[in-house]
């Protein structure tokens, strides 16, 4: 079996360090993908800077994504495509995207966008401040997901 690869949609991702720490502990490959306006460096993960075009990071991530990989993203569309490839996907809140919940999430996003458009409000209030408790919740969920993926891949990361 192939070793799972962790792919992070790293633009504005608040849990990059937690993902990197877990990847290192488990000996998993990891790639951070970000656009050319977000300069990132890592002493563990491969960093790929892509053009700043619309959906450029998403397209690059999906081109790398394979069955059994883990995708960290807050983008429901990216999560849906990852699931379609047989990969696993998790939000930085720790919520896993699954075949059972992704359709509802995409529909809710669509309905909210439609309601904003009808009301003339095109901008949302930003997300709440990401707390240490949020980081801990993500780390616990991510460790659980890694265990599941390692077990599904035959129990070895080497």
Coordinates of C-alpha atoms in Angstrom, one line a residue:
X1 CA 0.0 0.0 0.0
X2 CA 1.1 3.6 -0.6
X3 CA 2.0 5.9 2.2
X4 CA -0.8 8.5 2.9
X5 CA 0.2 12.1 2.0
X6 CA -1.1 15.0 3.9
X7 CA -2.0 18.0 1.7
X8 CA -2.8 21.3 3.3
X9 CA -4.7 24.2 1.7
X10 CA -2.4 26.4 3.6
X11 CA -3.7 29.9 2.7
X12 CA -5.1 31.2 6.0
X13 CA -4.9 27.8 7.6
X14 CA -4.5 28.3 11.4
X15 CA -3.4 24.7 12.2
X16 CA -0.3 24.3 9.9
X17 CA 2.0 23.7 12.9
X18 CA -0.3 21.1 14.4
X19 CA -0.5 19.2 11.1
X20 CA 3.2 19.4 10.7
X21 CA 3.9 18.1 14.2
X22 CA 1.5 15.2 13.6
X23 CA 3.0 14.4 10.2
X24 CA 6.5 14.4 11.7
X25 CA 5.4 12.1 14.6
X26 CA 3.8 9.6 12.2
X27 CA 6.5 9.9 9.5
X28 CA 3.9 11.0 6.9
X29 CA 4.7 13.0 3.8
X30 CA 3.2 16.5 3.9
X31 CA 2.8 19.3 1.4
X32 CA 1.7 22.9 2.1
X33 CA 0.1 24.6 -0.9
X34 CA -0.3 28.3 -1.0
X35 CA -0.5 31.1 -3.5
X36 CA 2.5 33.3 -4.3
X37 CA 1.3 36.0 -2.0
X38 CA 1.6 33.8 1.1
X39 CA 5.3 33.1 1.7
X40 CA 5.6 29.9 3.8
X41 CA 8.6 27.9 5.0
X42 CA 8.8 24.6 6.7
X43 CA 11.6 22.5 8.1
X44 CA 9.5 19.3 7.5
X45 CA 6.9 19.8 4.8
X46 CA 7.3 20.4 1.2
X47 CA 6.0 23.9 0.3
X48 CA 4.5 24.6 -3.1
X49 CA 3.8 28.1 -4.1
X50 CA 1.4 28.4 -7.0
X51 CA 0.1 31.3 -9.0
X52 CA -2.4 33.6 -7.3
X53 CA -5.1 32.9 -9.9
X54 CA -8.7 32.0 -8.9
X55 CA -8.7 28.4 -7.5
X56 CA -5.0 27.9 -8.5
X57 CA -4.2 26.4 -5.0
X58 CA -7.3 24.2 -5.2
X59 CA -6.4 22.9 -8.6
X60 CA -2.8 22.2 -7.6
X61 CA -4.0 20.4 -4.5
X62 CA -6.4 18.2 -6.4
X63 CA -3.7 17.4 -9.0
X64 CA -1.6 16.0 -6.1
X65 CA -4.4 14.3 -4.2
X66 CA -4.7 10.5 -4.4
X67 CA -6.8 7.9 -2.8
X68 CA -6.0 7.5 0.8
X69 CA -4.4 11.0 1.2
X70 CA -5.5 13.4 3.9
X71 CA -6.6 16.9 2.9
X72 CA -6.8 19.8 5.4
X73 CA -9.0 22.5 4.0
X74 CA -11.8 24.9 5.0
X75 CA -13.1 24.9 1.4
X76 CA -16.1 22.6 1.1
X77 CA -15.6 22.3 -2.7
X78 CA -12.0 21.1 -2.3
X79 CA -13.2 18.7 0.4
X80 CA -15.9 17.3 -2.0
X81 CA -13.3 16.8 -4.7
X82 CA -10.9 15.1 -2.3
X83 CA -13.7 12.7 -1.1
X84 CA -14.5 12.0 -4.8
X85 CA -10.9 10.8 -5.2
X86 CA -11.1 8.5 -2.2
X87 CA -9.1 10.8 0.1
X88 CA -10.0 11.9 3.6
X89 CA -10.7 15.5 4.4
X90 CA -10.8 17.6 7.6
X91 CA -11.7 21.2 8.4
X92 CA -9.3 23.2 10.7
X93 CA -12.2 23.1 13.3
X94 CA -11.6 19.3 13.5
X95 CA -14.9 18.5 11.7
X96 CA -14.4 15.7 9.2
X97 CA -15.9 15.9 5.8
X98 CA -17.5 12.7 4.8
X99 CA -19.7 11.3 2.0
X100 CA -22.6 11.5 4.6
X101 CA -22.3 15.3 5.3
X102 CA -20.6 16.9 2.3
X103 CA -23.8 17.3 0.2
X104 CA -25.6 19.1 3.0
X105 CA -22.6 21.3 3.7
X106 CA -22.4 22.3 0.0
X107 CA -26.2 23.0 -0.2
X108 CA -26.1 25.1 3.0
X109 CA -23.2 27.1 1.5
X110 CA -25.1 27.6 -1.8
X111 CA -28.3 28.7 0.1
X112 CA -26.4 31.2 2.2
X113 CA -24.7 32.7 -0.8
X114 CA -28.1 32.9 -2.6
X115 CA -29.6 34.6 0.5
X116 CA -26.7 37.1 0.7
X117 CA -27.1 37.9 -3.0
X118 CA -30.8 38.5 -2.6
X119 CA -30.3 40.8 0.4
X120 CA -27.6 42.8 -1.3
X121 CA -25.1 41.8 1.4
X122 CA -22.1 40.2 -0.3
X123 CA -19.6 40.1 2.6
X124 CA -19.7 37.9 5.6
X125 CA -18.4 38.8 9.0
X126 CA -15.0 37.1 9.5
X127 CA -14.6 34.0 11.6
X128 CA -14.3 34.1 15.3
X129 CA -10.7 34.3 16.7
X130 CA -9.1 30.8 16.6
X131 CA -8.4 29.8 20.2
X132 CA -6.0 27.3 21.9
X133 CA -9.1 25.2 22.6
X134 CA -9.8 25.2 18.9
X135 CA -6.2 24.0 18.2
X136 CA -6.6 21.2 20.8
X137 CA -9.9 20.1 19.3
X138 CA -8.4 20.0 15.9
X139 CA -5.3 18.1 17.1
X140 CA -7.4 15.4 18.7
X141 CA -9.6 15.0 15.7
X142 CA -6.6 15.0 13.4
X143 CA -4.8 12.3 15.4
X144 CA -7.9 10.2 15.3
X145 CA -8.1 10.6 11.5
X146 CA -4.4 9.7 11.0
X147 CA -4.9 6.5 13.1
X148 CA -7.9 5.6 10.8
X149 CA -5.9 6.3 7.7
X150 CA -2.9 4.4 8.8
X151 CA -5.1 1.4 9.7
X152 CA -6.9 1.6 6.3
X153 CA -3.5 1.8 4.5
X154 CA -2.3 -1.4 6.0
X155 CA -1.0 -0.2 9.3
X156 CA 2.4 1.2 8.2
X157 CA 3.6 4.6 7.2
X158 CA 7.0 3.4 5.8

